[in-house]
Amino acid sequence: MLCFRSFGAYEVLWKQMRSRWHVVPVLVGVIVSCPFEADAGCIAETSVAGIETGLVIHLSPSCTQAERESHAVRGEVIMDAIAKGRPVDLLGVLVRGDLIFDRLAVETTVRLPGPTSERANREDRVGGNGQRIVHKALSLRDSVVLGAVRHRATDGTLQFEGPVDLSGSHFKEGVDLSRSVFHKPVEFSRASFEKEAYFVQGQFAMPVGCRETKFGPSTRFHQATFQSSVDCTSALFDGMAEFLEVTFEQPVVFERSRFGLGTGFSGSRFKGLASFSEAIFSRETFFGFAAFESEAIFAGAQFLGAADFSHAEFRQQDDLAKARFDQPPIFDQTKRLESAQPDGLLQARNGQYALTVIFLIVAALLVAYAAKIK
């Protein structure tokens, strides 16, 4: 029986033989019947690109660094699986090389005559009908990506038709998925980006999770659209954070998040709840021309630098009075609702008159009672 001592050996043999389809059943038999001998405890689950199950590699937390190095996955292997329409499910792996989505084939979308959907309108605003499509789920969890992740094509959009899960992964180089459309949930929670993270004009149709995510020197979501909820509780934006002209159609949470450098939400539209409770803005913060159509929560937030709310609009009562400002905030032509006046007995004019009358009556009764006793 043919056996190998590492997954790398399987991968080499697969690449050498994948064009000879008459030997594929033999290779599959080897993979199924022959376990890894040297590090069986490290690998929890594997499958090879080219098999219908997709590219699946799960490494156990008990793996040593040397074992992870020996099972490193090349970026081109991942992109090959994606190009063939296969799902990718990687856990605890080391990824060497870049993930360049620009190299995916362009698929032209033909629009039928008739009414155009709102989603199609959004896609038209982002780019033309040319699309690069990731057909299946992309899961890259608790892994280290040494290369860049990039989509910079201007001739269309990058469509993710399945869920995207990058939770807990560490990206050493820049990530630029601008002009991408995510049709399923996206998970960034606990991920860390050492360099830039760009999602310019991104469209997110379902919930986005970025809890405890660490963003690097530059984060851009310029003109992005979030059609569902966003949860960035306790996220760290270590550098510039740009959320200019972003549309949040559902609740967005930045509670206990930390913004290290300049932060911009200018021109953004919050259609649902917007919570910045206990967030810390270390430098200049801009909410100019932002529109808060629902409840806006800033209780416990700290603005350590200048805070500019010029021309912003609050359509419900805000609680900015409960935030801490180290410098006076700027409210130039800001539209805010007047603070509601308490309506208790002591504050109402009629109530004050009534209370005075009651005191006078009680006093008169006391005087009469005292006279009677004498």
Short mmCIF file of C-alpha atoms in Angstrom, two decimals:
data_model
loop_
_atom_site.label_atom_id
_atom_site.label_comp_id
_atom_site.label_asym_id
_atom_site.label_seq_id
_atom_site.Cartn_x
_atom_site.Cartn_y
_atom_site.Cartn_z
CA MET A 1 0.00 0.00 0.00
CA LEU A 2 1.23 3.50 -0.90
CA CYS A 3 1.61 5.73 2.15
CA PHE A 4 2.88 9.24 2.88
CA ARG A 5 4.04 10.94 6.03
CA SER A 6 2.64 14.41 5.42
CA PHE A 7 -0.24 16.15 3.72
CA GLY A 8 2.32 17.99 1.59
CA ALA A 9 3.25 14.73 -0.08
CA TYR A 10 -0.40 14.09 -0.91
CA GLU A 11 -0.67 17.57 -2.40
CA VAL A 12 2.40 17.08 -4.61
CA LEU A 13 1.14 13.75 -5.89
CA TRP A 14 -2.30 15.23 -6.53
CA LYS A 15 -0.89 18.08 -8.61
CA GLN A 16 1.22 15.63 -10.62
CA MET A 17 -1.67 13.33 -11.39
CA ARG A 18 -4.80 15.47 -11.49
CA SER A 19 -4.56 15.68 -15.28
CA ARG A 20 -4.50 11.86 -15.49
CA TRP A 21 -8.06 11.12 -14.49
CA HIS A 22 -7.62 7.35 -14.75
CA VAL A 23 -5.47 7.38 -11.59
CA VAL A 24 -7.81 9.55 -9.50
CA PRO A 25 -9.70 6.58 -7.97
CA VAL A 26 -6.37 5.11 -6.89
CA LEU A 27 -5.28 8.38 -5.29
CA VAL A 28 -8.61 8.78 -3.50
CA GLY A 29 -8.26 5.26 -2.18
CA VAL A 30 -4.83 6.09 -0.87
CA ILE A 31 -6.12 9.22 0.90
CA VAL A 32 -8.97 7.37 2.53
CA SER A 33 -7.13 4.20 3.53
CA CYS A 34 -3.70 5.51 4.42
CA PRO A 35 -3.53 7.77 7.50
CA PHE A 36 -0.82 10.31 8.14
CA GLU A 37 1.81 8.52 10.19
CA ALA A 38 4.08 11.26 11.45
CA ASP A 39 1.49 13.71 12.73
CA ALA A 40 -1.91 12.05 12.78
CA GLY A 41 -2.74 13.86 16.02
CA CYS A 42 -2.24 17.24 14.37
CA ILE A 43 -4.68 16.82 11.48
CA ALA A 44 -8.32 16.73 12.49
CA GLU A 45 -9.83 16.58 9.00
CA THR A 46 -8.62 16.82 5.43
CA SER A 47 -9.94 16.65 1.90
CA VAL A 48 -8.21 17.43 -1.36
CA ALA A 49 -9.10 20.11 -3.89
CA GLY A 50 -10.73 18.44 -6.84
CA ILE A 51 -12.96 16.22 -4.72
CA GLU A 52 -16.59 17.36 -4.55
CA THR A 53 -16.27 18.13 -0.84
CA GLY A 54 -13.89 20.95 -1.70
CA LEU A 55 -10.67 22.01 -0.02
CA VAL A 56 -10.92 21.08 3.65
CA ILE A 57 -8.00 21.17 6.07
CA HIS A 58 -8.55 21.35 9.82
CA LEU A 59 -5.48 21.38 12.03
CA SER A 60 -5.77 20.71 15.73
CA PRO A 61 -4.81 23.38 18.28
CA SER A 62 -2.23 20.88 19.52
CA CYS A 63 -0.18 21.23 16.32
CA THR A 64 3.33 22.55 16.74
CA GLN A 65 4.59 25.41 14.63
CA ALA A 66 6.78 22.97 12.69
CA GLU A 67 3.74 20.83 11.91
CA ARG A 68 1.77 23.86 10.73
CA GLU A 69 4.69 24.79 8.50
CA SER A 70 4.71 21.31 7.00
CA HIS A 71 0.98 21.57 6.23
CA ALA A 72 1.12 25.12 4.85
CA VAL A 73 -1.37 25.77 2.05
CA ARG A 74 -0.36 27.82 -0.96
CA GLY A 75 -2.58 30.68 -2.02
CA GLU A 76 -2.77 29.33 -5.57
CA VAL A 77 -4.23 26.06 -4.27
CA ILE A 78 -7.01 27.99 -2.54
CA MET A 79 -7.69 30.12 -5.61
CA ASP A 80 -7.74 27.00 -7.80
CA ALA A 81 -10.47 25.48 -5.62
CA ILE A 82 -12.46 28.73 -5.73
CA ALA A 83 -12.10 28.98 -9.52
CA LYS A 84 -13.54 25.47 -9.84
CA GLY A 85 -16.58 26.41 -7.76
CA ARG A 86 -15.55 24.34 -4.72
CA PRO A 87 -16.02 25.37 -1.09
CA VAL A 88 -12.95 26.19 0.99
CA ASP A 89 -12.85 25.28 4.68
CA LEU A 90 -9.53 25.90 6.41
CA LEU A 91 -8.97 25.87 10.17
CA GLY A 92 -5.73 26.61 11.98
CA VAL A 93 -3.60 26.57 8.83
CA LEU A 94 -0.73 28.66 7.52
CA VAL A 95 -1.41 30.20 4.09
CA ARG A 96 1.61 31.10 1.98
CA GLY A 97 1.29 33.37 -1.01
CA ASP A 98 -1.36 35.81 -2.16
CA LEU A 99 -5.07 35.35 -2.71
CA ILE A 100 -5.67 37.36 -5.90
CA PHE A 101 -9.36 37.39 -6.82
CA ASP A 102 -8.66 39.54 -9.88
CA ARG A 103 -7.50 36.36 -11.61
CA LEU A 104 -10.92 34.74 -11.47
CA ALA A 105 -12.69 34.53 -14.81
CA VAL A 106 -15.14 37.34 -15.54
CA GLU A 107 -18.73 36.19 -15.89
CA THR A 108 -21.04 38.53 -17.78
CA THR A 109 -24.51 39.07 -16.38
CA VAL A 110 -27.31 39.47 -18.90
CA ARG A 111 -30.19 41.62 -17.67
CA LEU A 112 -33.65 40.75 -18.86
CA PRO A 113 -36.04 43.54 -19.85
CA GLY A 114 -38.42 44.68 -17.16
CA PRO A 115 -38.33 46.22 -13.66
CA THR A 116 -34.90 46.30 -12.05
CA SER A 117 -34.46 45.07 -8.50
CA GLU A 118 -32.93 47.27 -5.82
CA ARG A 119 -30.00 44.85 -5.51
CA ALA A 120 -29.34 45.14 -9.24
CA ASN A 121 -29.42 48.92 -8.94
CA ARG A 122 -26.81 48.79 -6.19
CA GLU A 123 -24.58 46.52 -8.25
CA ASP A 124 -24.88 48.83 -11.23
CA ARG A 125 -23.73 51.74 -9.08
CA VAL A 126 -20.68 49.76 -7.99
CA GLY A 127 -19.64 48.55 -11.44
CA GLY A 128 -20.65 47.08 -14.75
CA ASN A 129 -22.19 43.72 -15.47
CA GLY A 130 -18.84 41.91 -15.41
CA GLN A 131 -18.56 39.81 -12.29
CA ARG A 132 -16.05 37.51 -10.69
CA ILE A 133 -17.92 35.00 -8.57
CA VAL A 134 -17.01 32.93 -5.53
CA HIS A 135 -19.79 30.37 -5.78
CA LYS A 136 -19.34 28.46 -2.53
CA ALA A 137 -18.58 29.15 1.11
CA LEU A 138 -15.18 30.56 2.04
CA SER A 139 -14.10 29.72 5.58
CA LEU A 140 -10.63 30.63 6.81
CA ARG A 141 -10.70 30.45 10.59
CA ASP A 142 -7.99 30.80 13.22
CA SER A 143 -5.36 30.80 10.49
CA VAL A 144 -2.39 32.94 9.49
CA VAL A 145 -2.34 34.44 5.99
CA LEU A 146 1.16 35.56 5.02
CA GLY A 147 0.26 37.04 1.63
CA ALA A 148 -2.06 39.76 0.41
CA VAL A 149 -5.79 39.32 -0.21
CA ARG A 150 -6.81 41.46 -3.14
CA HIS A 151 -9.57 42.45 -5.54
CA ARG A 152 -8.77 45.70 -7.32
CA ALA A 153 -10.45 45.19 -10.68
CA THR A 154 -12.50 48.17 -11.81
CA ASP A 155 -14.40 46.38 -14.57
CA GLY A 156 -17.00 44.79 -12.31
CA THR A 157 -17.72 43.35 -8.89
CA LEU A 158 -16.54 40.38 -6.86
CA GLN A 159 -19.56 38.33 -5.78
CA PHE A 160 -19.47 36.07 -2.73
CA GLU A 161 -22.52 33.84 -3.07
CA GLY A 162 -21.79 31.78 0.04
CA PRO A 163 -20.98 32.80 3.62
CA VAL A 164 -17.54 34.21 4.40
CA ASP A 165 -15.95 33.35 7.74
CA LEU A 166 -12.55 34.85 8.57
CA SER A 167 -12.98 34.72 12.33
CA GLY A 168 -9.84 34.51 14.42
CA SER A 169 -7.48 34.70 11.44
CA HIS A 170 -4.39 36.90 11.27
CA PHE A 171 -3.66 38.75 8.04
CA LYS A 172 -0.02 39.79 7.77
CA GLU A 173 -0.39 41.75 4.53
CA GLY A 174 -3.04 44.06 3.15
CA VAL A 175 -6.63 43.02 2.51
CA ASP A 176 -8.48 44.84 -0.27
CA LEU A 177 -11.89 43.44 -1.15
CA SER A 178 -13.28 46.69 -2.51
CA ARG A 179 -16.26 46.51 -4.87
CA SER A 180 -17.30 43.17 -3.37
CA VAL A 181 -20.86 41.98 -2.86
CA PHE A 182 -21.47 39.59 0.04
CA HIS A 183 -24.79 37.79 -0.31
CA LYS A 184 -24.49 35.72 2.89
CA PRO A 185 -23.29 36.47 6.44
CA VAL A 186 -19.75 37.75 6.89
CA GLU A 187 -17.75 37.03 10.04
CA PHE A 188 -14.63 38.98 10.99
CA SER A 189 -14.84 38.52 14.75
CA ARG A 190 -11.48 38.13 16.53
CA ALA A 191 -9.63 38.55 13.23
CA SER A 192 -6.62 40.88 13.07
CA PHE A 193 -5.37 42.94 10.16
CA GLU A 194 -1.75 44.07 10.46
CA LYS A 195 -1.99 46.34 7.42
CA GLU A 196 -4.79 47.97 5.47
CA ALA A 197 -8.30 46.53 5.35
CA TYR A 198 -10.31 48.01 2.47
CA PHE A 199 -13.96 47.28 1.67
CA VAL A 200 -14.69 50.38 -0.40
CA GLN A 201 -18.17 50.29 -1.98
CA GLY A 202 -18.75 46.90 -0.41
CA GLN A 203 -22.29 45.56 -0.20
CA PHE A 204 -23.28 43.34 2.72
CA ALA A 205 -26.71 41.74 2.35
CA MET A 206 -26.73 39.81 5.64
CA PRO A 207 -25.34 40.26 9.17
CA VAL A 208 -21.71 41.27 9.63
CA GLY A 209 -19.81 40.29 12.76
CA CYS A 210 -16.67 42.15 13.80
CA ARG A 211 -16.61 41.63 17.56
CA GLU A 212 -13.13 42.10 19.06
CA THR A 213 -11.66 42.52 15.58
CA LYS A 214 -8.31 44.33 15.42
CA PHE A 215 -7.96 46.61 12.42
CA GLY A 216 -4.57 48.00 11.44
CA PRO A 217 -3.26 51.38 10.25
CA SER A 218 -5.99 52.04 7.70
CA THR A 219 -9.58 50.78 7.49
CA ARG A 220 -11.93 51.92 4.73
CA PHE A 221 -15.62 51.18 4.21
CA HIS A 222 -16.22 54.25 2.04
CA GLN A 223 -19.69 54.17 0.41
CA ALA A 224 -20.39 50.66 1.71
CA THR A 225 -23.96 49.45 2.26
CA PHE A 226 -24.99 47.21 5.14
CA GLN A 227 -28.48 45.84 4.57
CA SER A 228 -28.52 43.86 7.81
CA SER A 229 -27.12 44.25 11.32
CA VAL A 230 -23.50 45.06 12.15
CA ASP A 231 -21.92 44.08 15.47
CA CYS A 232 -18.45 45.53 16.10
CA THR A 233 -18.59 45.36 19.89
CA SER A 234 -15.12 45.83 21.44
CA ALA A 235 -13.44 46.20 18.04
CA LEU A 236 -10.12 48.05 17.84
CA PHE A 237 -9.45 50.45 14.98
CA ASP A 238 -5.79 51.11 15.59
CA GLY A 239 -5.35 53.57 12.70
CA MET A 240 -7.54 55.69 10.47
CA ALA A 241 -11.14 54.44 10.32
CA GLU A 242 -13.16 55.66 7.34
CA PHE A 243 -16.90 55.04 7.26
CA LEU A 244 -17.72 57.95 4.96
CA GLU A 245 -21.08 57.92 3.16
CA VAL A 246 -21.93 54.49 4.52
CA THR A 247 -25.54 53.30 4.71
CA PHE A 248 -26.54 51.20 7.73
CA GLU A 249 -30.06 49.93 7.11
CA GLN A 250 -30.32 47.91 10.32
CA PRO A 251 -28.91 48.26 13.86
CA VAL A 252 -25.18 48.89 14.13
CA VAL A 253 -23.22 48.41 17.35
CA PHE A 254 -19.80 49.86 18.16
CA GLU A 255 -20.14 49.50 21.92
CA ARG A 256 -16.82 49.57 23.82
CA SER A 257 -14.92 49.92 20.54
CA ARG A 258 -11.69 51.91 20.41
CA PHE A 259 -10.80 54.29 17.59
CA GLY A 260 -7.08 55.07 17.75
CA LEU A 261 -6.62 57.76 15.08
CA GLY A 262 -8.92 59.95 13.02
CA THR A 263 -12.42 58.56 12.59
CA GLY A 264 -14.94 59.59 9.96
CA PHE A 265 -18.65 58.80 9.75
CA SER A 266 -19.41 61.94 7.74
CA GLY A 267 -22.29 61.64 5.32
CA SER A 268 -23.32 58.26 6.69
CA ARG A 269 -26.92 57.26 7.20
CA PHE A 270 -28.07 55.25 10.21
CA LYS A 271 -31.57 53.94 9.53
CA GLY A 272 -31.71 51.72 12.60
CA LEU A 273 -30.28 51.85 16.11
CA ALA A 274 -26.74 53.24 16.27
CA SER A 275 -24.95 52.44 19.51
CA PHE A 276 -21.54 53.90 20.38
CA SER A 277 -22.00 53.29 24.09
CA GLU A 278 -18.68 53.39 26.01
CA ALA A 279 -16.69 53.72 22.78
CA ILE A 280 -13.41 55.64 22.95
CA PHE A 281 -12.45 58.09 20.20
CA SER A 282 -8.80 58.94 20.82
CA ARG A 283 -8.38 61.56 18.09
CA GLU A 284 -10.50 63.72 15.79
CA THR A 285 -13.97 62.34 15.07
CA PHE A 286 -16.30 63.51 12.32
CA PHE A 287 -20.05 62.91 12.07
CA GLY A 288 -20.66 65.84 9.72
CA PHE A 289 -23.82 65.53 7.61
CA ALA A 290 -24.58 62.15 9.22
CA ALA A 291 -28.27 61.23 9.56
CA PHE A 292 -29.53 59.29 12.59
CA GLU A 293 -33.07 58.19 11.70
CA SER A 294 -33.54 56.05 14.79
CA GLU A 295 -32.14 55.93 18.30
CA ALA A 296 -28.53 57.07 18.71
CA ILE A 297 -26.74 55.99 21.89
CA PHE A 298 -23.51 57.66 23.04
CA ALA A 299 -23.82 57.11 26.80
CA GLY A 300 -20.41 56.57 28.35
CA ALA A 301 -18.54 57.33 25.13
CA GLN A 302 -15.30 59.31 25.41
CA PHE A 303 -14.19 61.85 22.82
CA LEU A 304 -10.56 62.63 23.65
CA GLY A 305 -10.06 64.81 20.56
CA ALA A 306 -12.22 67.19 18.56
CA ALA A 307 -15.75 65.92 17.81
CA ASP A 308 -17.56 67.49 14.86
CA PHE A 309 -21.31 66.93 14.41
CA SER A 310 -21.80 69.83 11.98
CA HIS A 311 -24.91 69.53 9.81
CA ALA A 312 -25.74 66.14 11.37
CA GLU A 313 -29.39 65.30 11.93
CA PHE A 314 -30.87 63.44 14.90
CA ARG A 315 -34.50 62.48 14.28
CA GLN A 316 -34.88 61.07 17.78
CA GLN A 317 -33.69 62.35 21.11
CA ASP A 318 -29.93 61.87 21.41
CA ASP A 319 -28.01 61.28 24.64
CA LEU A 320 -24.79 63.10 23.79
CA ALA A 321 -25.06 64.80 27.18
CA LYS A 322 -24.09 61.45 28.70
CA ALA A 323 -20.84 61.29 26.73
CA ARG A 324 -17.52 62.79 27.81
CA PHE A 325 -15.95 65.47 25.61
CA ASP A 326 -12.43 66.66 26.36
CA GLN A 327 -13.06 69.51 23.91
CA PRO A 328 -16.39 71.25 23.31
CA PRO A 329 -18.19 69.36 20.52
CA ILE A 330 -19.05 71.22 17.33
CA PHE A 331 -22.79 71.43 16.58
CA ASP A 332 -22.75 73.90 13.69
CA GLN A 333 -26.23 73.70 12.12
CA THR A 334 -26.83 70.33 13.73
CA LYS A 335 -30.49 69.30 13.89
CA ARG A 336 -31.35 67.93 17.32
CA LEU A 337 -34.64 67.50 19.13
CA GLU A 338 -35.20 69.79 22.09
CA SER A 339 -34.70 68.13 25.44
CA ALA A 340 -37.99 66.92 26.84
CA GLN A 341 -39.12 68.94 29.86
CA PRO A 342 -40.07 66.91 32.95
CA ASP A 343 -43.81 66.84 33.39
CA GLY A 344 -44.02 66.17 37.11
CA LEU A 345 -46.16 68.04 39.61
CA LEU A 346 -43.29 70.20 40.82
CA GLN A 347 -42.32 71.36 37.30
CA ALA A 348 -45.77 72.09 35.83
CA ARG A 349 -47.07 75.67 36.38
CA ASN A 350 -50.56 74.46 37.31
CA GLY A 351 -49.03 71.90 39.62
CA GLN A 352 -47.07 74.60 41.46
CA TYR A 353 -50.25 76.64 41.98
CA ALA A 354 -52.09 73.59 43.27
CA LEU A 355 -49.28 72.75 45.68
CA THR A 356 -49.29 76.33 47.04
CA VAL A 357 -53.02 76.18 47.66
CA ILE A 358 -52.66 72.87 49.48
CA PHE A 359 -49.95 74.31 51.74
CA LEU A 360 -52.15 77.32 52.57
CA ILE A 361 -55.13 75.10 53.41
CA VAL A 362 -53.03 72.88 55.65
CA ALA A 363 -51.58 75.94 57.39
CA ALA A 364 -55.07 77.37 57.97
CA LEU A 365 -56.29 74.10 59.44
CA LEU A 366 -53.31 73.96 61.77
CA VAL A 367 -53.99 77.51 62.97
CA ALA A 368 -57.66 76.69 63.56
CA TYR A 369 -56.78 73.52 65.43
CA ALA A 370 -54.31 75.38 67.64
CA ALA A 371 -56.91 78.04 68.46
CA LYS A 372 -59.45 75.40 69.38
CA ILE A 373 -57.06 73.74 71.81
CA LYS A 374 -56.53 77.06 73.60
#
